[in-house]
Tab-separated table of C-alpha atoms and ligand atoms in Angstrom:
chain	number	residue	atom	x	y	z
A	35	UNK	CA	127.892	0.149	-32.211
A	36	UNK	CA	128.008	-2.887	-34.333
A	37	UNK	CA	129.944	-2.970	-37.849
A	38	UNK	CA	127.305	-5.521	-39.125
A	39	UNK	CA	126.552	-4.895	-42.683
A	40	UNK	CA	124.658	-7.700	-44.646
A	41	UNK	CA	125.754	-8.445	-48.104
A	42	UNK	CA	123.466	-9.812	-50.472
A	43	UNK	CA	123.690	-11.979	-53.799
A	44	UNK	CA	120.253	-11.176	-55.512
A	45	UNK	CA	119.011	-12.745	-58.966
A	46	UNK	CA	116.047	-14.462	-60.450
A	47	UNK	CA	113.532	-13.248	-57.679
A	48	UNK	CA	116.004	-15.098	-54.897
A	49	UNK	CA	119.256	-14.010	-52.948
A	50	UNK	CA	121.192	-15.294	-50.185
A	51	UNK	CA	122.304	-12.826	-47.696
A	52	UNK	CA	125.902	-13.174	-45.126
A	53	UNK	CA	126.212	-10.891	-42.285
A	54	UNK	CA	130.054	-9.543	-42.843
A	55	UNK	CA	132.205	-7.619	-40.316
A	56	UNK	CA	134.692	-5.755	-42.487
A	57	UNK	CA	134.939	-4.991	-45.769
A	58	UNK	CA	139.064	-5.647	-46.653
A	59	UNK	CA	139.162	-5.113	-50.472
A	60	UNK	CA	136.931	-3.486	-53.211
A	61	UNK	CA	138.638	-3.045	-56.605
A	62	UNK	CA	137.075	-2.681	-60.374
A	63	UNK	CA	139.773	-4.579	-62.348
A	64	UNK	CA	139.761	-4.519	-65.714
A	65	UNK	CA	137.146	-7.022	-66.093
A	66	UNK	CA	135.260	-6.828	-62.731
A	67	UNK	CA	134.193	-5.470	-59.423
A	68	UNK	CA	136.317	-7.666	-56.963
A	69	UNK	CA	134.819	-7.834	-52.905
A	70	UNK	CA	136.476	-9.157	-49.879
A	71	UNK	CA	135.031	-9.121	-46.764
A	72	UNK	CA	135.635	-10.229	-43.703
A	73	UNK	CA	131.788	-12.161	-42.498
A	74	UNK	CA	130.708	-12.817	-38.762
A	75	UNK	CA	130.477	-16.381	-39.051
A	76	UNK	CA	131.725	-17.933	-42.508
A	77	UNK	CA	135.674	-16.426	-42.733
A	78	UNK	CA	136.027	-14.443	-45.585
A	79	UNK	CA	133.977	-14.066	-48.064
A	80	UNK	CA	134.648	-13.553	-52.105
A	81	UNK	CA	132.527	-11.593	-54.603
A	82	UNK	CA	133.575	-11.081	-58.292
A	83	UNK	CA	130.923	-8.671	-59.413
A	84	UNK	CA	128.129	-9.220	-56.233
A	85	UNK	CA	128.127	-12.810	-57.144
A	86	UNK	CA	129.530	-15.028	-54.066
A	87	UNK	CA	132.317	-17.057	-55.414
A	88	UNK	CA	133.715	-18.611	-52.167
A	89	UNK	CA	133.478	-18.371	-47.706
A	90	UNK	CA	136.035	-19.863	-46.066
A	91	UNK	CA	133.227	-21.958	-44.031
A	92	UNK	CA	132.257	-23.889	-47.164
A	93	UNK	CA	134.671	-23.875	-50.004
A	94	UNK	CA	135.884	-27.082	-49.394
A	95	UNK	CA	132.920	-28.618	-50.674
A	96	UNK	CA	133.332	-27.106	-54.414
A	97	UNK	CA	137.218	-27.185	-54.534
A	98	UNK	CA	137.302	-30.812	-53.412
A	99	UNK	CA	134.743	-31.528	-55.779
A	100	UNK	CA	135.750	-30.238	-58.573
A	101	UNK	CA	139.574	-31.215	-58.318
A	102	UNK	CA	138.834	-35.038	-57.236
A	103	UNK	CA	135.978	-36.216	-59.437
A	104	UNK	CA	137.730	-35.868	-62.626
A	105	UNK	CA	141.057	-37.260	-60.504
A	106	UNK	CA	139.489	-40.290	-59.527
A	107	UNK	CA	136.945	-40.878	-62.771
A	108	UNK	CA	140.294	-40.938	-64.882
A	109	UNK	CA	141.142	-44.313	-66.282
A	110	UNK	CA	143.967	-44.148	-68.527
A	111	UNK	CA	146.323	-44.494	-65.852
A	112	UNK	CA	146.762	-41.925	-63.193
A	113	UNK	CA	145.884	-38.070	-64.567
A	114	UNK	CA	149.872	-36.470	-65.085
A	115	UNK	CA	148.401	-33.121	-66.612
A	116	UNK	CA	145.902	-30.891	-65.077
A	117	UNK	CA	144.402	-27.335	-66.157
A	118	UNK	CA	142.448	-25.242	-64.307
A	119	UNK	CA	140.484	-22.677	-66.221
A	120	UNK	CA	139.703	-19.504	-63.872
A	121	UNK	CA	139.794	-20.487	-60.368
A	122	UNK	CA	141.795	-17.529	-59.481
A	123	UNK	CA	141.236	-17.973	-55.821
A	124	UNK	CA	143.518	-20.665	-56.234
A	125	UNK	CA	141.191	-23.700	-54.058
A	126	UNK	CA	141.183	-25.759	-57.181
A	127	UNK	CA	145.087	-25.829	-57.146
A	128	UNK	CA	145.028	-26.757	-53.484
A	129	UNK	CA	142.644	-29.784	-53.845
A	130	UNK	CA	145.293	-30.898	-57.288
A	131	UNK	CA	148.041	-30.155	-55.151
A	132	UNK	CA	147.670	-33.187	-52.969
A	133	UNK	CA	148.019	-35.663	-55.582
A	134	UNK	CA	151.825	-36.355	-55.962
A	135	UNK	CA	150.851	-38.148	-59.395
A	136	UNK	CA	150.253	-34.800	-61.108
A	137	UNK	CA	153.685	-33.722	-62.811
A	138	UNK	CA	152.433	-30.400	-64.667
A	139	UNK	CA	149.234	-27.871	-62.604
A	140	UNK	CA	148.318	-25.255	-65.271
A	141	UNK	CA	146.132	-22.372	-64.761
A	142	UNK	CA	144.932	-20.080	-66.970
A	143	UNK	CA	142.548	-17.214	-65.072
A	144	UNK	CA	141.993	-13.781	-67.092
A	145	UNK	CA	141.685	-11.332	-64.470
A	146	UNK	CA	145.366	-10.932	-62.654
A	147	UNK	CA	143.938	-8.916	-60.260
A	148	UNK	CA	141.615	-11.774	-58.595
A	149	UNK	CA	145.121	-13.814	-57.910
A	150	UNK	CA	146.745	-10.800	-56.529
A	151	UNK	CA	143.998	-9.775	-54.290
A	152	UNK	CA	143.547	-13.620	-53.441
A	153	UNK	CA	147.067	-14.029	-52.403
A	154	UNK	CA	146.759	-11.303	-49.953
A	155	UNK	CA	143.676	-11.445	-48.350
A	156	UNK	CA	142.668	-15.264	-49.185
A	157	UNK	CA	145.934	-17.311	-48.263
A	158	UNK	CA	143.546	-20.322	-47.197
A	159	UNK	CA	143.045	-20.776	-51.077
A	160	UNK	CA	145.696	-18.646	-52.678
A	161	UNK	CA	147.995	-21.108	-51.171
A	162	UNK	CA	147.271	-23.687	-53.982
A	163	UNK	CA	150.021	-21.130	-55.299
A	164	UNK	CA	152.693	-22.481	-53.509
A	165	UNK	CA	153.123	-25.807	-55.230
A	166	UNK	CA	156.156	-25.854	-57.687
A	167	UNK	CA	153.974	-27.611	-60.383
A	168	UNK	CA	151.376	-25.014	-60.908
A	169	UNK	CA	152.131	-22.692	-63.935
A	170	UNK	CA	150.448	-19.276	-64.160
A	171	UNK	CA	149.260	-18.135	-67.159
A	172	UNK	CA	146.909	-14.947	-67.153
A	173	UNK	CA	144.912	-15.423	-70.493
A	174	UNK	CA	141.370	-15.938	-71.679
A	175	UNK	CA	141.032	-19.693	-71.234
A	176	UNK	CA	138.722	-19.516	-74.555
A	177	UNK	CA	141.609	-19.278	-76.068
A	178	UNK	CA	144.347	-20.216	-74.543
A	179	UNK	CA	143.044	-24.138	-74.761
A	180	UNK	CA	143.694	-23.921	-78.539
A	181	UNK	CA	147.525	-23.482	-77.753
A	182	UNK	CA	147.664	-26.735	-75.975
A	183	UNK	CA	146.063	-29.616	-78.246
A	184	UNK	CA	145.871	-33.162	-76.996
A	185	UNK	CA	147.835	-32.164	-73.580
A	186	UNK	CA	146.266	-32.387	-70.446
A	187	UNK	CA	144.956	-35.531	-68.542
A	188	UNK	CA	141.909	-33.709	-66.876
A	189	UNK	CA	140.306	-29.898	-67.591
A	190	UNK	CA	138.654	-28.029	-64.667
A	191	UNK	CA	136.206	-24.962	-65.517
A	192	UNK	CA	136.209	-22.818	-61.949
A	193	UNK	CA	134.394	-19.708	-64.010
A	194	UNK	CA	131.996	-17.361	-62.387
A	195	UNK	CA	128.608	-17.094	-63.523
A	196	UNK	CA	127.540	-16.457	-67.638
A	197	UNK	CA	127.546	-12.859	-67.866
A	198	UNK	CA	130.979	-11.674	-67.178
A	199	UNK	CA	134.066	-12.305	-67.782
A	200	UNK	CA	133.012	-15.743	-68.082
A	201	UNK	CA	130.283	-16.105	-69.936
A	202	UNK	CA	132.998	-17.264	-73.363
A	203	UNK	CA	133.019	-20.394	-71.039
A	204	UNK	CA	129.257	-21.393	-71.982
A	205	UNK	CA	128.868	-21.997	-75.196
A	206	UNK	CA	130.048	-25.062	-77.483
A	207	UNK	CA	132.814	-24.053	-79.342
A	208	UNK	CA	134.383	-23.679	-76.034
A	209	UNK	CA	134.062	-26.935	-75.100
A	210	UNK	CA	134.456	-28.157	-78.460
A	211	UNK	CA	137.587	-26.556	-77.469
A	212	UNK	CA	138.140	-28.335	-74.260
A	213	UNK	CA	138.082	-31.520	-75.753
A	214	UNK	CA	140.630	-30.591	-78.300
A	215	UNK	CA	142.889	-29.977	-75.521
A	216	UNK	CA	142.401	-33.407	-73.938
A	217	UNK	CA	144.778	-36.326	-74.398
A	218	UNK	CA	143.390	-39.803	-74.923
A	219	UNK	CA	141.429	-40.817	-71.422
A	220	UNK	CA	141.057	-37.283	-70.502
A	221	UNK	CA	138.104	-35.647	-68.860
A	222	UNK	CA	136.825	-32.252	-68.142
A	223	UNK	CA	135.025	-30.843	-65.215
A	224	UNK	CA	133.142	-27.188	-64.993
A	225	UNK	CA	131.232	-25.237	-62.733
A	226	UNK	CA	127.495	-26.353	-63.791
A	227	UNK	CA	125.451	-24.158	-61.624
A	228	UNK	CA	122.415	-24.847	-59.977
A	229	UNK	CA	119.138	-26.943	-61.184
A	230	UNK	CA	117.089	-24.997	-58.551
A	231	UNK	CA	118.472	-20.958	-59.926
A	232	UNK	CA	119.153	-21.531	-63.274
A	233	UNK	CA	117.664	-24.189	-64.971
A	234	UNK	CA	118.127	-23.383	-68.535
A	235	UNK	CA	121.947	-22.958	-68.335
A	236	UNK	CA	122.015	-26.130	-66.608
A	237	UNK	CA	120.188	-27.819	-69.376
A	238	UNK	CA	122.425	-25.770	-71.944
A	239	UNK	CA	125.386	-27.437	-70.287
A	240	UNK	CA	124.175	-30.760	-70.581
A	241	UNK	CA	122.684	-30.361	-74.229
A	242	UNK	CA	126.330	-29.046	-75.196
A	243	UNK	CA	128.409	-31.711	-73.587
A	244	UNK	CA	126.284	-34.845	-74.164
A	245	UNK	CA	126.616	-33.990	-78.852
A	246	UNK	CA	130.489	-32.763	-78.172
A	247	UNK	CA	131.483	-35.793	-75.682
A	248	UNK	CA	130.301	-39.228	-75.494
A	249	UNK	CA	129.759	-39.693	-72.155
A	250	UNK	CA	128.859	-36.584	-69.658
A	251	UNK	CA	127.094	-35.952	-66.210
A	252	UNK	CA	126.259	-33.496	-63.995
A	253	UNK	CA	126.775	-33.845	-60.157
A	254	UNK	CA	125.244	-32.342	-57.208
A	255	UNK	CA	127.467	-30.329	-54.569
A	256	UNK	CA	126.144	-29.047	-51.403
A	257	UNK	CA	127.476	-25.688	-50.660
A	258	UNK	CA	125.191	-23.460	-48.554
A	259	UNK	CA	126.574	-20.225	-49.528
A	260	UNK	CA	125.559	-20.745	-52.866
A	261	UNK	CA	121.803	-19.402	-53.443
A	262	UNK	CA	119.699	-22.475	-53.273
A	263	UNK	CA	122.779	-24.340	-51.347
A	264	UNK	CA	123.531	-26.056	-54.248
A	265	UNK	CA	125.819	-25.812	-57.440
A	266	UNK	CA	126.751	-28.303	-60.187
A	267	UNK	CA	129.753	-29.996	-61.859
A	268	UNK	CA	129.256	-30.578	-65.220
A	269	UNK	CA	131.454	-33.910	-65.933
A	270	UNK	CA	132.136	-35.060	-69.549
A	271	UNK	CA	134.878	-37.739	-71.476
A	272	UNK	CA	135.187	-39.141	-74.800
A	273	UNK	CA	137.109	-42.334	-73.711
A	274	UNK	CA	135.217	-42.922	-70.144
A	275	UNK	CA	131.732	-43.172	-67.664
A	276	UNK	CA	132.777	-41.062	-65.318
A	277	UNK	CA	130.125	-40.969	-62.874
A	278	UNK	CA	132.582	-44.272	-60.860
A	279	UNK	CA	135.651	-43.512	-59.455
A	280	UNK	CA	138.402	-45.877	-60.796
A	281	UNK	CA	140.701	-45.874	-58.076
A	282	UNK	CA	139.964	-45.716	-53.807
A	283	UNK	CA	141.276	-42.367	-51.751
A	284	UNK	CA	144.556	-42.690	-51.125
A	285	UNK	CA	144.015	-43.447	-46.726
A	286	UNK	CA	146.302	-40.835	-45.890
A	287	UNK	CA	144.411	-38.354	-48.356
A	288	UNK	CA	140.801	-40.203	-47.091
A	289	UNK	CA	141.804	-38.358	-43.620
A	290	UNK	CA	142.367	-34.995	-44.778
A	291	UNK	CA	139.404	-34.774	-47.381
A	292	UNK	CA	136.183	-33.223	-45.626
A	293	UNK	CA	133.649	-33.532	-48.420
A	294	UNK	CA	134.859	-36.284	-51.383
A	295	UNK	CA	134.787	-39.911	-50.390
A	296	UNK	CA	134.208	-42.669	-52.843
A	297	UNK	CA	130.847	-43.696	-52.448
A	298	UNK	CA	129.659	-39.765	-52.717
A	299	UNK	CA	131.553	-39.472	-56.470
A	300	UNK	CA	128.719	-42.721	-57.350
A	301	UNK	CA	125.933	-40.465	-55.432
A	302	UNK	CA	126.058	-37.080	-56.615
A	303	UNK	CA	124.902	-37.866	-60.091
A	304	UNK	CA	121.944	-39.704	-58.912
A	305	UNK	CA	119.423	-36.490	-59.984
A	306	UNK	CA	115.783	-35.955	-58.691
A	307	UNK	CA	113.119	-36.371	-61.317
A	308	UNK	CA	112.951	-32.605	-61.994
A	309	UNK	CA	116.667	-32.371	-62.968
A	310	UNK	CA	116.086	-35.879	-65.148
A	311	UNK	CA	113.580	-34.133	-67.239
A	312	UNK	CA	115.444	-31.090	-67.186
A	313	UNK	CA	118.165	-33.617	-69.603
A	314	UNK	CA	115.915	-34.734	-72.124
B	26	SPM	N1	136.912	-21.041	-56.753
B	26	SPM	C1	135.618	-20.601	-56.435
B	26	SPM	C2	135.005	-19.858	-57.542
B	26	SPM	C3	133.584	-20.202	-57.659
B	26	SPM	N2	133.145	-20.221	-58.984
B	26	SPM	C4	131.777	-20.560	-59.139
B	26	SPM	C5	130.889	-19.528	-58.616
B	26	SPM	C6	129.482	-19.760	-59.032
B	26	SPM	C7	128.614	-18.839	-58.334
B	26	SPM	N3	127.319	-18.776	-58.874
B	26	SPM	C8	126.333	-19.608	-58.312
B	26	SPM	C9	124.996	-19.392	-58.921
B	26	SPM	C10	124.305	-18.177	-58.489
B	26	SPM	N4	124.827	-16.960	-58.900
């Protein structure tokens, strides 16, 4: 008998579907249904509310991503003050935790219950954790960026979908809110879904951060998981371009890195024409 069950992620007339094994966690938390299951081919496998946050076979991509563009696109010296907004899985802290230039790792993710469940059944992320820089704080990031004005060096935005618990995370007054939090030079980074699925919220990102910012972008990250196999990064800086890394990859970092490299942080803002006109 097999214990195949497929899981699917369904919305706007398209879903991706994983064949998973075991199912090792199901919780409602006080803001969401949390899923963990074990899949046949792609580790484990993370659902906040039936939307797939993370597999084991491709999370790499997005943590990578999202820690090392801002990183590297920071000019004002090296970044010394980093924030992660959600991100409970804790991959974001584990791509920031392999720069020794970073002197303070903040993360602020509402739901308490995603890092505990994370740390026991997701150590390959949850072991961002470890690092004796990050600081936990379990808050709504909406607000909590108002209690730290003109701090950090670089911003990430690892939120789930609009909708939930995350959907404070979309508008403009929250990242008229990000930028208050910013020190001179600083940039933000945040989850900017995909062009292909959801087109207007990818616009709505880039209409918000090009009148709050000077400069913004929006990159393209391959993760197949995702449905359409691709998500966003929605990049943006009042002091910098930041579509150029200013600095190479460390060459004992270059090894370990499986996705980010240099010459990709130039290519993944080149957009197709669709995703141009999308931007006007
Ligand atoms: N640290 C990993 C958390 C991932 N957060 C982003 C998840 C976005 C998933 N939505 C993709 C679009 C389709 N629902």
């Amino acid at each position: 008998m097999s214990d195949s069950v497929w899981i699917s992620e369904v919305g706007g007339g398209y879903g991706n579907t994983i064949e998973t094994t075991k199912h090792l966690f199901s919780h409602k938390s006080r803001y969401q249904q949390i899923d963990i299951y074990e899949t046949r081919k792609l580790g484990k496998l993370l659902l906040l509310d039936g939307i797939i946050q993370l597999t084991n076979y491709d999370e790499f991509v997005y943590h990578e991503m999202l820690a090392n563009l801002p990183f590297y696109a920071f000019r004002n010296g090296v970044p010394r003050r980093a924030l992660v907004i959600g991100g409970g899985d804790g991959g974001v802290l584990r791509e920031l935790g392999r720069h020794p230039e970073l002197e303070t790792i903040d993360i602020c993710e509402i739901d308490a219950d995603v890092i505990a469940a994370a740390k026991e059944y997701l150590p390959e992320t949850a072991c961002g954790y470890q690092d004796e820089r990050v600081n936990v704080y379990v808050e709504d990031g909406s607000k909590f960026i108002h209690e730290r004005k003109g701090y950090y060096d670089i911003i990430i935005v690892d939120s789930t979908d609009p909708g939930g618990p995350g959907e404070p995370l979309f508008n403009e007054e929250f990242y008229t809110g990000l930028k208050g939090a910013l020190r001179e030079g600083g940039i933000i980074t945040s989850q900017g879904e995909s062009a292909f699925l959801l087109p207007d919220i990818v616009a709505r990102l880039n209409r918000i951060t090009r009148k709050v910012f000077k400069y913004n972008a929006y990159a393209t990250l391959h993760v197949p998981t995702y449905p359409t196999g691709v998500i966003g990064a929605c990049m943006a800086s009042d002091h910098c371009d930041v579509t150029t890394p200013a600095r190479e990859v460390e060459p004992e970092l270059a090894e370990k890195l499986r996705y980010y490299n240099s010459e990709l942080h130039k290519a993944c803002f080149v957009q197709p024409n669709f995703v141009r006109e999308l931007f006007k």
